Tab-separated table of C-alpha atoms in Angstrom:
chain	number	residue	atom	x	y	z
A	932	UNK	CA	-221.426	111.332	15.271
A	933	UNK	CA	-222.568	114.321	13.558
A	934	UNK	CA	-221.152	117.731	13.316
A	935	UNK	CA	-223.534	119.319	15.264
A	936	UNK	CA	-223.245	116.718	18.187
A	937	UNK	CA	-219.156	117.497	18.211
A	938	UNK	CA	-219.715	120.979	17.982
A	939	UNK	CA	-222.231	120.598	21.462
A	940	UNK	CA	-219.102	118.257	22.710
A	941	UNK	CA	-216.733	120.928	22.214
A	942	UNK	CA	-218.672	123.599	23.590
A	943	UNK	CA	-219.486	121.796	26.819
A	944	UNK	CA	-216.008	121.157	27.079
A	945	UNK	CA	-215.038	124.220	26.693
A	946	UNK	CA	-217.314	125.984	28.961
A	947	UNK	CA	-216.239	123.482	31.376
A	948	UNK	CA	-212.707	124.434	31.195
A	949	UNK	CA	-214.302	128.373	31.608
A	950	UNK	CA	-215.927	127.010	34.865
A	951	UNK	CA	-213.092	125.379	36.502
A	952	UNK	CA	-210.550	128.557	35.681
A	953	UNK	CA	-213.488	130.915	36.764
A	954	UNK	CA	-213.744	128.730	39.924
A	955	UNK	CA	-210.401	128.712	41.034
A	956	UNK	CA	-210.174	132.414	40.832
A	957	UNK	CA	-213.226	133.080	42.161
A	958	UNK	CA	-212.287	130.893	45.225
A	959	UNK	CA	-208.885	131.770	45.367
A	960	UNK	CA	-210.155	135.694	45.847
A	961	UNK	CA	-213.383	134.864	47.815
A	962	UNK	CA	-213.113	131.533	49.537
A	963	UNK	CA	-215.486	129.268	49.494
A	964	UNK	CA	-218.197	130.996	50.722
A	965	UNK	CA	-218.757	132.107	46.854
A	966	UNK	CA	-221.541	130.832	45.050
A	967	UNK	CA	-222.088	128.822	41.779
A	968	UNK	CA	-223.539	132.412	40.586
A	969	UNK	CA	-220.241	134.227	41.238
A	970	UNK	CA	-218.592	131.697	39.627
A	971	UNK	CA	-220.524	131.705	36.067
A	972	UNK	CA	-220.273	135.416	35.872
A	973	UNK	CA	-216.906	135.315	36.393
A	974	UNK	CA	-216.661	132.875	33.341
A	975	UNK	CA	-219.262	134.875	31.519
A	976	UNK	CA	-221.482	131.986	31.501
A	977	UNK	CA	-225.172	131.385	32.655
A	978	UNK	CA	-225.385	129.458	35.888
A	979	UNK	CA	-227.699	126.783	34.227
A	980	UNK	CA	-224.669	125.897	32.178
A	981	UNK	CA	-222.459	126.003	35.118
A	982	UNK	CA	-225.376	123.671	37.293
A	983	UNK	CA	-225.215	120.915	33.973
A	984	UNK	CA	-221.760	120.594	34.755
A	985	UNK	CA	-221.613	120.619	38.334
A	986	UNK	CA	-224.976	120.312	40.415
A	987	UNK	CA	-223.270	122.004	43.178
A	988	UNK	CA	-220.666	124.597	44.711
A	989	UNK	CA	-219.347	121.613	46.540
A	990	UNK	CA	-218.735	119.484	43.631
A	991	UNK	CA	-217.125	122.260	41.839
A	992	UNK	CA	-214.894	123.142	44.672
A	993	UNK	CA	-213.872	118.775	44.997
A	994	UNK	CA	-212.396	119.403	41.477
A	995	UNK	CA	-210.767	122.577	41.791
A	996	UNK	CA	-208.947	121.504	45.162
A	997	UNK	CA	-208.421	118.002	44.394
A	998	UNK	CA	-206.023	118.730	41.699
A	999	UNK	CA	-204.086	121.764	44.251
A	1000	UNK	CA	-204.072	119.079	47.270
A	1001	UNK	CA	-202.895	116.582	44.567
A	1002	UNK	CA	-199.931	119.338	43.931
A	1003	UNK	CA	-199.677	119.314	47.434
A	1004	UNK	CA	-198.855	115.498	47.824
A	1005	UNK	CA	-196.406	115.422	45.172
A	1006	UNK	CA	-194.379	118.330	47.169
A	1007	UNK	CA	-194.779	115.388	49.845
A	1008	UNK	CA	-194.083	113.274	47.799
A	1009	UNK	CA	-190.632	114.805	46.439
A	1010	UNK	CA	-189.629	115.934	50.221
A	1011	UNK	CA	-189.415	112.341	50.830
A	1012	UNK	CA	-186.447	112.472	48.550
A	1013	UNK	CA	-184.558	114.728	50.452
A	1014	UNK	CA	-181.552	113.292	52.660
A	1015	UNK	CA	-182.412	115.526	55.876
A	1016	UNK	CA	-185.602	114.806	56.677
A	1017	UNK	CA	-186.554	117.676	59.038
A	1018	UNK	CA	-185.427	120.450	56.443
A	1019	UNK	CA	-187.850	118.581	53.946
A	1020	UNK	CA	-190.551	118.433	56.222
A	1021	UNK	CA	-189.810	122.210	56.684
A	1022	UNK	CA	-189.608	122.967	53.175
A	1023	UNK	CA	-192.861	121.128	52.328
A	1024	UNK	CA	-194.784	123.221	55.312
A	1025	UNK	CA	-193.298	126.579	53.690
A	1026	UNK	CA	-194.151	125.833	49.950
A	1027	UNK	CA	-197.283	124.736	51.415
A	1028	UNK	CA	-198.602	127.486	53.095
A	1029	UNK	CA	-197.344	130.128	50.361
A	1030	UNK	CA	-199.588	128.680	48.151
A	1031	UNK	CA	-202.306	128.531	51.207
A	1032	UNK	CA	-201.583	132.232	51.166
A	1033	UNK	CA	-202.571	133.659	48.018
A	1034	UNK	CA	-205.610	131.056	47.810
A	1035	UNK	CA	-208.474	132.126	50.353
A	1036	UNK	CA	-210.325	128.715	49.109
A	1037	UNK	CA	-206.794	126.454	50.117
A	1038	UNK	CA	-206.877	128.197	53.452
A	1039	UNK	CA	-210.236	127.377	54.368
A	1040	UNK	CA	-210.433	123.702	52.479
A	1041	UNK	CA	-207.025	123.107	54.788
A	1042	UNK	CA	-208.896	124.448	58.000
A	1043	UNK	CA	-212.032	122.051	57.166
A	1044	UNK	CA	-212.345	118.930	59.382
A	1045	UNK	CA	-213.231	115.709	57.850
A	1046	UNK	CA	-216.423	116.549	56.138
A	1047	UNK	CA	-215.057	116.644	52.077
A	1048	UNK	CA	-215.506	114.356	48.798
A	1049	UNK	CA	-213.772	111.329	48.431
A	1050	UNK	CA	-210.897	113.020	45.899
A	1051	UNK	CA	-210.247	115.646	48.320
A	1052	UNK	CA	-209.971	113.112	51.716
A	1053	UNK	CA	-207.535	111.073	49.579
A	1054	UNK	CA	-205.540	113.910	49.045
A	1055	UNK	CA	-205.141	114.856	52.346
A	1056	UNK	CA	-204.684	111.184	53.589
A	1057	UNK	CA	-201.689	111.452	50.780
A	1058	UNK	CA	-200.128	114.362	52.148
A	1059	UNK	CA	-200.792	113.272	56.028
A	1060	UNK	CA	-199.114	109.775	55.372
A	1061	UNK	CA	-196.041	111.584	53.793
A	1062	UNK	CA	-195.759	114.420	56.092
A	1063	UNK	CA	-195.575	111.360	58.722
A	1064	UNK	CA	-193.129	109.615	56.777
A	1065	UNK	CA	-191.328	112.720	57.002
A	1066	UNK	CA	-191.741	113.428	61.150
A	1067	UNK	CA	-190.380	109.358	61.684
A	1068	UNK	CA	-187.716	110.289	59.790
A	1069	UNK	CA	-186.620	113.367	61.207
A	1070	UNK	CA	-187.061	111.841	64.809
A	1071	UNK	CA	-184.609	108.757	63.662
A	1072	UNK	CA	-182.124	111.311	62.405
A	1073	UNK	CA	-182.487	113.516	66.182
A	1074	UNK	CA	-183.091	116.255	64.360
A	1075	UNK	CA	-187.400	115.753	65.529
A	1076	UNK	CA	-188.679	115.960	68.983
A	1077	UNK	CA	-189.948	112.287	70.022
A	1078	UNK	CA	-193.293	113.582	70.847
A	1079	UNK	CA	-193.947	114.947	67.450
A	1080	UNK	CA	-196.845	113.395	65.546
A	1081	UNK	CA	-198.693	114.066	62.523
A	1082	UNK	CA	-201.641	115.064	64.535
A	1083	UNK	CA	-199.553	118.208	65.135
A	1084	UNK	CA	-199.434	119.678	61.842
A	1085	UNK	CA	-203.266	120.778	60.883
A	1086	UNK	CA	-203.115	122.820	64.715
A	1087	UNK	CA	-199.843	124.375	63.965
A	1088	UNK	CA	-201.659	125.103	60.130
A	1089	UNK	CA	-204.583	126.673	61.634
A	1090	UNK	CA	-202.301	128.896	63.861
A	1091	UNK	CA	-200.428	129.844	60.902
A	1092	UNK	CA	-203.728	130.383	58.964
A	1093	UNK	CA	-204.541	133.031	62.006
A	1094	UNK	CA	-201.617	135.299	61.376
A	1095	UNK	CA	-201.542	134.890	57.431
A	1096	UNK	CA	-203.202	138.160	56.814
A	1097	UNK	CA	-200.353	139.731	58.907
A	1098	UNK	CA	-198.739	143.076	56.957
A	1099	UNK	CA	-195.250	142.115	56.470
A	1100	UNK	CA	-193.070	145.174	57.875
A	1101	UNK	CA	-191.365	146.958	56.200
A	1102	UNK	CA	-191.309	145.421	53.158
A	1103	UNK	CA	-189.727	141.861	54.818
A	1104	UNK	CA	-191.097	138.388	54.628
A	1105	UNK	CA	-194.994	138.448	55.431
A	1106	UNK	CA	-194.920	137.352	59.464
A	1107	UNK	CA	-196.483	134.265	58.899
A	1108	UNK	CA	-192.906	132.488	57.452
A	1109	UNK	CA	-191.429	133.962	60.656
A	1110	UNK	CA	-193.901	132.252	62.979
A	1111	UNK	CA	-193.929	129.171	61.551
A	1112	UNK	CA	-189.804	129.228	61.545
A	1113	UNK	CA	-190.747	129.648	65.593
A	1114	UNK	CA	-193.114	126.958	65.778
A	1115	UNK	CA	-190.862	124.018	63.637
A	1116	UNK	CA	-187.964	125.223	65.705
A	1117	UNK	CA	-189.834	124.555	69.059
A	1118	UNK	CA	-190.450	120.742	67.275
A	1119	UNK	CA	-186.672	120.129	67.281
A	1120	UNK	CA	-185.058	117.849	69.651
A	1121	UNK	CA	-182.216	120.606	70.087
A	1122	UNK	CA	-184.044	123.412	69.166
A	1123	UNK	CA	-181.569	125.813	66.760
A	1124	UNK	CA	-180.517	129.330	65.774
């Protein structure tokens, strides 16, 4: 290989590193309603260098959000670990939707139906089998209403989504955590304080 071949090599490697970080804050701000244009000016790059890599906003986004919804199932994953199942499944919702809330791409990627790449549907069919895990467990502990299913959580996400935009008052939690305490506690078999 010649030095002039590595040196091509490293640049393309390195503008595709300046893609993906450009992406995922261009997203994060934007959603993904940004273009592959927003995204190589935000990297300082043309967009023909930004099209070799990726020949479309789609494909860059299955990348991006793979690897968060990836994050997302090892959370899952870990909650799993936890000896009360209900406070994990709790827990995993909450660290969940925090990051959902400072990433407007997440938000709208969680809100999507079924229409995604193959890397992002295995994510979420990660994190769905987990969070169901989670919800059998929870009902065989009595802590878990009995009509509870996993179909449950992507309406009580997009309700959430609808209020995450909420001003917290006063300087106190944004309203969103406080809604979604009120939904989980309405899924417990003896709803608590």
């Amino acid at each position: 290989m010649s030095d002039e071949t590595r040196v091509l090599r490293r640049d393309a490697e390195h503008n595709r590193r300046r893609t993906l970080a450009a992406a995922r804050e261009v997203f994060a701000a934007r959603g993904l309603q940004a273009t592959l244009n927003d995204v190589a000016h935000h990297a300082g790059l043309g967009v023909g260098t930004v099209y070799r890599r990726f020949p479309n906003k789609e494909a860059l986004a299955e990348v991006v959000y793979a690897a968060a919804l990836d994050e997302l199932r090892d959370l899952a994953r870990a909650a799993l670990a936890e000896p009360d199942a209900y406070m994990a499944l709790r827990a995993f919702l909450e660290r969940a939707l925090e990051r959902a809330a400072t990433d407007r791409g997440l938000r709208e990627l969680m809100r999507q139906g079924t229409d995604a790449g193959e890397q992002i549907t295995r994510a979420r069919e990660g994190i769905m089998e987990r969070c169901g895990r989670l919800i059998t467990r929870a009902k065989h502990q009595g802590a878990l209403r009995g009509d509870v299913t996993v179909a449950d959580f992507a309406p009580i996400v997009a309700m959430i989504d609808a209020v995450m935009d909420l001003p917290p008052a006063g300087g106190a939690d944004p309203p969103w955590r406080r809604y979604l305490a009120v939904i989980l506690d309405g899924l417990r078999e003896r709803p608590g304080p």
